[in-house]
């Protein structure tokens, strides 16, 4: 039998979803900064998903765990209300400098972002209950269960929780994988699934996204 085997239609669909998103100059510059610093930002399709979810919940207050160079922040701000404020947490000062440059390049007014330098473990307990329309988690995988618990507390009724790389690169589907990173991802997913206030869905974009809506 000759010829090439047909490609996986599921992968073709994901490739199409990624290629269908065109990013502006500010996002392109933010991605260049990410490459220079060695960070892994959200893919264009995941970014577009963040913007859409922010718009759906009419987000005016968003918390982000993991600032990076501002790629996901720019996408979130694109979907937020014009007076919305993004609170974003990262322990690396270099990331904050890069993100500020990215936000300035996107003509984001300084008052629309609140960059907090510190570890999420330290910062999240200080953020208010039921005060955020959307919480985006893109922080250290080992701390995912802790981040999920804090995020549910912080979300207002009707708000949205979004977890990036929730599938640990696909490892959560492999029962033989019991390493700490995979176990943490599984525990976080179970916390979401077992919370009666949350309506979750797994979205196969980027490395895997878990999104959930909190009951009103």
PDB file of C-alpha atoms in Angstrom:
ATOM      1  CA  UNK A   1       0.000   0.000   0.000  1.00  0.00           C
ATOM      2  CA  UNK A   2       1.488   3.342  -1.022  1.00  0.00           C
ATOM      3  CA  UNK A   3       0.858   6.923  -0.142  1.00  0.00           C
ATOM      4  CA  UNK A   4       0.702   8.750   3.153  1.00  0.00           C
ATOM      5  CA  UNK A   5      -1.782   8.004   5.854  1.00  0.00           C
ATOM      6  CA  UNK A   6      -4.479  10.644   6.385  1.00  0.00           C
ATOM      7  CA  UNK A   7      -3.716  13.067   9.188  1.00  0.00           C
ATOM      8  CA  UNK A   8      -5.617  12.971  12.473  1.00  0.00           C
ATOM      9  CA  UNK A   9      -8.727  15.122  11.876  1.00  0.00           C
ATOM     10  CA  UNK A  10      -8.736  16.178  15.534  1.00  0.00           C
ATOM     11  CA  UNK A  11      -5.239  17.621  15.240  1.00  0.00           C
ATOM     12  CA  UNK A  12      -6.185  19.270  11.957  1.00  0.00           C
ATOM     13  CA  UNK A  13      -9.100  20.951  13.711  1.00  0.00           C
ATOM     14  CA  UNK A  14      -6.869  22.212  16.538  1.00  0.00           C
ATOM     15  CA  UNK A  15      -4.338  23.492  14.006  1.00  0.00           C
ATOM     16  CA  UNK A  16      -7.149  25.305  12.222  1.00  0.00           C
ATOM     17  CA  UNK A  17      -8.377  26.825  15.487  1.00  0.00           C
ATOM     18  CA  UNK A  18      -4.897  28.184  16.192  1.00  0.00           C
ATOM     19  CA  UNK A  19      -4.225  29.454  12.678  1.00  0.00           C
ATOM     20  CA  UNK A  20      -7.590  31.211  12.499  1.00  0.00           C
ATOM     21  CA  UNK A  21      -6.541  33.753  15.140  1.00  0.00           C
ATOM     22  CA  UNK A  22      -4.601  36.791  13.965  1.00  0.00           C
ATOM     23  CA  UNK A  23      -2.776  38.730  16.698  1.00  0.00           C
ATOM     24  CA  UNK A  24      -1.947  42.431  16.580  1.00  0.00           C
ATOM     25  CA  UNK A  25       1.456  44.096  16.881  1.00  0.00           C
ATOM     26  CA  UNK A  26       1.234  44.442  20.665  1.00  0.00           C
ATOM     27  CA  UNK A  27       0.666  40.711  21.102  1.00  0.00           C
ATOM     28  CA  UNK A  28       3.417  39.892  18.618  1.00  0.00           C
ATOM     29  CA  UNK A  29       5.829  42.053  20.628  1.00  0.00           C
ATOM     30  CA  UNK A  30       4.709  40.412  23.884  1.00  0.00           C
ATOM     31  CA  UNK A  31       5.411  36.992  22.355  1.00  0.00           C
ATOM     32  CA  UNK A  32       8.904  38.113  21.353  1.00  0.00           C
ATOM     33  CA  UNK A  33       9.540  39.160  24.960  1.00  0.00           C
ATOM     34  CA  UNK A  34       8.300  35.751  26.108  1.00  0.00           C
ATOM     35  CA  UNK A  35      10.762  34.026  23.771  1.00  0.00           C
ATOM     36  CA  UNK A  36      13.590  36.192  25.079  1.00  0.00           C
ATOM     37  CA  UNK A  37      12.758  35.403  28.712  1.00  0.00           C
ATOM     38  CA  UNK A  38      12.004  31.737  28.129  1.00  0.00           C
ATOM     39  CA  UNK A  39       8.362  31.862  29.231  1.00  0.00           C
ATOM     40  CA  UNK A  40       5.553  29.900  27.561  1.00  0.00           C
ATOM     41  CA  UNK A  41       2.559  32.142  26.883  1.00  0.00           C
ATOM     42  CA  UNK A  42      -0.924  30.978  25.965  1.00  0.00           C
ATOM     43  CA  UNK A  43      -1.486  30.088  22.328  1.00  0.00           C
ATOM     44  CA  UNK A  44      -3.485  32.478  20.102  1.00  0.00           C
ATOM     45  CA  UNK A  45      -6.594  30.280  20.304  1.00  0.00           C
ATOM     46  CA  UNK A  46      -6.391  30.062  24.096  1.00  0.00           C
ATOM     47  CA  UNK A  47      -5.938  33.831  24.193  1.00  0.00           C
ATOM     48  CA  UNK A  48      -9.046  34.320  22.071  1.00  0.00           C
ATOM     49  CA  UNK A  49     -10.925  31.969  24.409  1.00  0.00           C
ATOM     50  CA  UNK A  50      -9.884  34.114  27.390  1.00  0.00           C
ATOM     51  CA  UNK A  51     -11.124  37.264  25.660  1.00  0.00           C
ATOM     52  CA  UNK A  52     -14.434  35.628  24.789  1.00  0.00           C
ATOM     53  CA  UNK A  53     -15.024  34.346  28.326  1.00  0.00           C
ATOM     54  CA  UNK A  54     -14.142  37.756  29.780  1.00  0.00           C
ATOM     55  CA  UNK A  55     -16.700  39.335  27.472  1.00  0.00           C
ATOM     56  CA  UNK A  56     -19.360  36.723  28.268  1.00  0.00           C
ATOM     57  CA  UNK A  57     -19.163  37.454  32.004  1.00  0.00           C
ATOM     58  CA  UNK A  58     -18.880  41.216  31.373  1.00  0.00           C
ATOM     59  CA  UNK A  59     -15.647  41.145  33.344  1.00  0.00           C
ATOM     60  CA  UNK A  60     -14.664  44.265  35.245  1.00  0.00           C
ATOM     61  CA  UNK A  61     -12.402  42.572  37.775  1.00  0.00           C
ATOM     62  CA  UNK A  62     -10.102  39.760  36.636  1.00  0.00           C
ATOM     63  CA  UNK A  63      -7.337  38.003  38.572  1.00  0.00           C
ATOM     64  CA  UNK A  64      -4.488  36.288  36.757  1.00  0.00           C
ATOM     65  CA  UNK A  65      -2.028  33.878  38.363  1.00  0.00           C
ATOM     66  CA  UNK A  66       1.121  34.070  36.255  1.00  0.00           C
ATOM     67  CA  UNK A  67       1.759  37.381  34.478  1.00  0.00           C
ATOM     68  CA  UNK A  68       4.529  36.260  32.156  1.00  0.00           C
ATOM     69  CA  UNK A  69       5.193  38.950  29.561  1.00  0.00           C
ATOM     70  CA  UNK A  70       1.573  40.021  29.317  1.00  0.00           C
ATOM     71  CA  UNK A  71       0.317  37.878  26.426  1.00  0.00           C
ATOM     72  CA  UNK A  72      -2.636  36.413  28.330  1.00  0.00           C
ATOM     73  CA  UNK A  73      -3.163  39.750  30.065  1.00  0.00           C
ATOM     74  CA  UNK A  74      -3.593  41.542  26.736  1.00  0.00           C
ATOM     75  CA  UNK A  75      -6.118  38.958  25.612  1.00  0.00           C
ATOM     76  CA  UNK A  76      -8.053  39.204  28.890  1.00  0.00           C
ATOM     77  CA  UNK A  77      -8.110  42.994  28.703  1.00  0.00           C
ATOM     78  CA  UNK A  78      -9.382  42.794  25.119  1.00  0.00           C
ATOM     79  CA  UNK A  79     -12.514  41.036  26.368  1.00  0.00           C
ATOM     80  CA  UNK A  80     -13.013  43.019  29.571  1.00  0.00           C
ATOM     81  CA  UNK A  81     -15.219  46.057  30.049  1.00  0.00           C
ATOM     82  CA  UNK A  82     -13.569  49.357  29.141  1.00  0.00           C
ATOM     83  CA  UNK A  83     -13.264  50.248  32.835  1.00  0.00           C
ATOM     84  CA  UNK A  84     -12.163  46.757  33.877  1.00  0.00           C
ATOM     85  CA  UNK A  85      -9.050  46.157  35.985  1.00  0.00           C
ATOM     86  CA  UNK A  86      -6.714  43.186  35.611  1.00  0.00           C
ATOM     87  CA  UNK A  87      -4.936  42.067  38.786  1.00  0.00           C
ATOM     88  CA  UNK A  88      -1.993  39.898  37.794  1.00  0.00           C
ATOM     89  CA  UNK A  89       0.445  38.079  40.073  1.00  0.00           C
ATOM     90  CA  UNK A  90       4.009  36.994  39.356  1.00  0.00           C
ATOM     91  CA  UNK A  91       7.097  36.611  41.571  1.00  0.00           C
ATOM     92  CA  UNK A  92       9.540  37.629  38.804  1.00  0.00           C
ATOM     93  CA  UNK A  93      10.315  41.348  38.518  1.00  0.00           C
ATOM     94  CA  UNK A  94      11.657  40.746  35.012  1.00  0.00           C
ATOM     95  CA  UNK A  95       8.240  39.468  33.989  1.00  0.00           C
ATOM     96  CA  UNK A  96       6.563  42.554  35.409  1.00  0.00           C
ATOM     97  CA  UNK A  97       8.871  44.851  33.459  1.00  0.00           C
ATOM     98  CA  UNK A  98       8.150  42.953  30.255  1.00  0.00           C
ATOM     99  CA  UNK A  99       4.397  42.910  30.913  1.00  0.00           C
ATOM    100  CA  UNK A 100       4.325  46.660  31.553  1.00  0.00           C
ATOM    101  CA  UNK A 101       6.036  47.195  28.198  1.00  0.00           C
ATOM    102  CA  UNK A 102       3.489  44.889  26.558  1.00  0.00           C
ATOM    103  CA  UNK A 103       0.538  46.701  28.120  1.00  0.00           C
ATOM    104  CA  UNK A 104       1.964  50.081  27.106  1.00  0.00           C
ATOM    105  CA  UNK A 105       2.427  48.758  23.569  1.00  0.00           C
ATOM    106  CA  UNK A 106      -1.235  47.766  23.561  1.00  0.00           C
ATOM    107  CA  UNK A 107      -2.307  51.271  24.676  1.00  0.00           C
ATOM    108  CA  UNK A 108      -3.639  49.916  27.974  1.00  0.00           C
ATOM    109  CA  UNK A 109      -4.123  52.729  30.466  1.00  0.00           C
ATOM    110  CA  UNK A 110      -1.948  52.223  33.590  1.00  0.00           C
ATOM    111  CA  UNK A 111      -5.012  52.280  35.843  1.00  0.00           C
ATOM    112  CA  UNK A 112      -6.410  49.172  34.149  1.00  0.00           C
ATOM    113  CA  UNK A 113      -3.678  46.870  35.424  1.00  0.00           C
ATOM    114  CA  UNK A 114      -2.533  46.023  38.934  1.00  0.00           C
ATOM    115  CA  UNK A 115       0.708  44.057  38.860  1.00  0.00           C
ATOM    116  CA  UNK A 116       1.530  42.364  42.152  1.00  0.00           C
ATOM    117  CA  UNK A 117       5.041  41.101  42.745  1.00  0.00           C
ATOM    118  CA  UNK A 118       4.944  37.996  44.932  1.00  0.00           C
ATOM    119  CA  UNK A 119       4.232  34.293  44.909  1.00  0.00           C
ATOM    120  CA  UNK A 120       0.575  33.326  44.419  1.00  0.00           C
ATOM    121  CA  UNK A 121       0.766  31.386  47.702  1.00  0.00           C
ATOM    122  CA  UNK A 122       1.464  34.675  49.492  1.00  0.00           C
ATOM    123  CA  UNK A 123      -0.814  36.959  47.489  1.00  0.00           C
ATOM    124  CA  UNK A 124      -4.011  34.984  46.856  1.00  0.00           C
ATOM    125  CA  UNK A 125      -5.147  34.764  50.514  1.00  0.00           C
ATOM    126  CA  UNK A 126      -5.131  38.578  50.614  1.00  0.00           C
ATOM    127  CA  UNK A 127      -7.563  38.931  47.694  1.00  0.00           C
ATOM    128  CA  UNK A 128     -11.233  39.386  48.566  1.00  0.00           C
ATOM    129  CA  UNK A 129     -13.991  36.764  48.502  1.00  0.00           C
ATOM    130  CA  UNK A 130     -16.616  36.870  45.717  1.00  0.00           C
ATOM    131  CA  UNK A 131     -14.913  39.865  44.086  1.00  0.00           C
ATOM    132  CA  UNK A 132     -13.665  38.667  40.692  1.00  0.00           C
ATOM    133  CA  UNK A 133     -15.594  38.022  37.511  1.00  0.00           C
ATOM    134  CA  UNK A 134     -12.912  35.737  36.089  1.00  0.00           C
ATOM    135  CA  UNK A 135      -9.823  34.050  37.511  1.00  0.00           C
ATOM    136  CA  UNK A 136      -7.173  32.699  35.152  1.00  0.00           C
ATOM    137  CA  UNK A 137      -4.644  30.201  36.532  1.00  0.00           C
ATOM    138  CA  UNK A 138      -1.336  29.836  34.714  1.00  0.00           C
ATOM    139  CA  UNK A 139       1.018  29.298  37.624  1.00  0.00           C
ATOM    140  CA  UNK A 140       3.237  26.515  39.029  1.00  0.00           C
ATOM    141  CA  UNK A 141       1.532  23.174  38.381  1.00  0.00           C
ATOM    142  CA  UNK A 142       2.364  21.705  41.789  1.00  0.00           C
ATOM    143  CA  UNK A 143       0.248  24.407  43.420  1.00  0.00           C
ATOM    144  CA  UNK A 144      -2.809  23.953  41.173  1.00  0.00           C
ATOM    145  CA  UNK A 145      -5.056  22.491  43.905  1.00  0.00           C
ATOM    146  CA  UNK A 146      -4.275  25.412  46.224  1.00  0.00           C
ATOM    147  CA  UNK A 147      -4.859  27.913  43.398  1.00  0.00           C
ATOM    148  CA  UNK A 148      -8.191  26.318  42.520  1.00  0.00           C
ATOM    149  CA  UNK A 149      -9.413  26.526  46.102  1.00  0.00           C
ATOM    150  CA  UNK A 150      -8.465  30.183  46.402  1.00  0.00           C
ATOM    151  CA  UNK A 151      -9.924  31.014  42.985  1.00  0.00           C
ATOM    152  CA  UNK A 152     -13.315  29.507  43.789  1.00  0.00           C
ATOM    153  CA  UNK A 153     -13.398  31.605  46.949  1.00  0.00           C
ATOM    154  CA  UNK A 154     -12.490  34.745  45.016  1.00  0.00           C
ATOM    155  CA  UNK A 155     -15.015  34.268  42.210  1.00  0.00           C
ATOM    156  CA  UNK A 156     -18.317  36.070  42.354  1.00  0.00           C
ATOM    157  CA  UNK A 157     -21.478  34.068  41.615  1.00  0.00           C
ATOM    158  CA  UNK A 158     -21.719  33.693  37.850  1.00  0.00           C
ATOM    159  CA  UNK A 159     -17.968  34.149  37.403  1.00  0.00           C
ATOM    160  CA  UNK A 160     -15.609  31.974  35.373  1.00  0.00           C
ATOM    161  CA  UNK A 161     -12.558  29.955  36.376  1.00  0.00           C
ATOM    162  CA  UNK A 162     -10.007  29.103  33.661  1.00  0.00           C
ATOM    163  CA  UNK A 163      -7.026  26.779  34.191  1.00  0.00           C
ATOM    164  CA  UNK A 164      -4.248  26.661  31.595  1.00  0.00           C
ATOM    165  CA  UNK A 165      -2.439  23.367  30.968  1.00  0.00           C
ATOM    166  CA  UNK A 166      -5.032  21.633  33.119  1.00  0.00           C
ATOM    167  CA  UNK A 167      -4.245  18.307  31.428  1.00  0.00           C
ATOM    168  CA  UNK A 168      -0.526  18.464  32.325  1.00  0.00           C
ATOM    169  CA  UNK A 169       0.378  18.051  28.692  1.00  0.00           C
ATOM    170  CA  UNK A 170      -2.063  15.151  28.339  1.00  0.00           C
ATOM    171  CA  UNK A 171      -0.537  13.170  31.211  1.00  0.00           C
ATOM    172  CA  UNK A 172      -3.733  13.209  33.299  1.00  0.00           C
ATOM    173  CA  UNK A 173      -5.309  10.758  30.843  1.00  0.00           C
ATOM    174  CA  UNK A 174      -2.540   8.216  31.450  1.00  0.00           C
ATOM    175  CA  UNK A 175      -3.253   6.185  34.626  1.00  0.00           C
ATOM    176  CA  UNK A 176       0.392   5.128  34.730  1.00  0.00           C
ATOM    177  CA  UNK A 177       1.494   8.720  35.316  1.00  0.00           C
ATOM    178  CA  UNK A 178       1.701   9.347  39.061  1.00  0.00           C
ATOM    179  CA  UNK A 179       4.406  12.011  39.178  1.00  0.00           C
ATOM    180  CA  UNK A 180       3.747  15.066  41.409  1.00  0.00           C
ATOM    181  CA  UNK A 181       2.875  17.412  38.517  1.00  0.00           C
ATOM    182  CA  UNK A 182       0.308  15.021  37.063  1.00  0.00           C
ATOM    183  CA  UNK A 183      -1.119  14.196  40.479  1.00  0.00           C
ATOM    184  CA  UNK A 184      -1.542  17.903  41.242  1.00  0.00           C
ATOM    185  CA  UNK A 185      -3.373  18.441  37.946  1.00  0.00           C
ATOM    186  CA  UNK A 186      -5.692  15.511  38.695  1.00  0.00           C
ATOM    187  CA  UNK A 187      -6.398  16.800  42.205  1.00  0.00           C
ATOM    188  CA  UNK A 188      -7.220  20.257  40.831  1.00  0.00           C
ATOM    189  CA  UNK A 189      -9.575  18.774  38.241  1.00  0.00           C
ATOM    190  CA  UNK A 190     -11.331  16.723  40.934  1.00  0.00           C
ATOM    191  CA  UNK A 191     -11.778  19.819  43.100  1.00  0.00           C
ATOM    192  CA  UNK A 192     -13.546  21.492  40.196  1.00  0.00           C
ATOM    193  CA  UNK A 193     -15.614  18.426  39.276  1.00  0.00           C
ATOM    194  CA  UNK A 194     -16.720  17.791  42.872  1.00  0.00           C
ATOM    195  CA  UNK A 195     -17.811  21.369  43.600  1.00  0.00           C
ATOM    196  CA  UNK A 196     -21.569  21.557  43.030  1.00  0.00           C
ATOM    197  CA  UNK A 197     -21.316  25.304  42.398  1.00  0.00           C
ATOM    198  CA  UNK A 198     -19.180  24.793  39.294  1.00  0.00           C
ATOM    199  CA  UNK A 199     -20.161  23.775  35.772  1.00  0.00           C
ATOM    200  CA  UNK A 200     -16.895  22.597  34.141  1.00  0.00           C
ATOM    201  CA  UNK A 201     -15.779  21.819  30.607  1.00  0.00           C
ATOM    202  CA  UNK A 202     -12.429  20.641  29.193  1.00  0.00           C
ATOM    203  CA  UNK A 203     -11.405  22.510  26.050  1.00  0.00           C
ATOM    204  CA  UNK A 204      -8.699  20.885  23.878  1.00  0.00           C
ATOM    205  CA  UNK A 205      -6.827  24.054  22.931  1.00  0.00           C
ATOM    206  CA  UNK A 206      -3.151  24.706  23.592  1.00  0.00           C
ATOM    207  CA  UNK A 207      -1.929  22.246  26.243  1.00  0.00           C
ATOM    208  CA  UNK A 208      -5.509  21.784  27.493  1.00  0.00           C
ATOM    209  CA  UNK A 209      -7.858  24.227  29.211  1.00  0.00           C
ATOM    210  CA  UNK A 210     -10.308  23.524  32.028  1.00  0.00           C
ATOM    211  CA  UNK A 211     -13.005  26.168  32.351  1.00  0.00           C
ATOM    212  CA  UNK A 212     -15.855  26.330  34.851  1.00  0.00           C
ATOM    213  CA  UNK A 213     -18.758  28.677  35.537  1.00  0.00           C
ATOM    214  CA  UNK A 214     -19.725  29.379  39.141  1.00  0.00           C
ATOM    215  CA  UNK A 215     -23.435  29.186  39.907  1.00  0.00           C
ATOM    216  CA  UNK A 216     -25.274  32.493  40.239  1.00  0.00           C
TER     217      UNK A 216
END
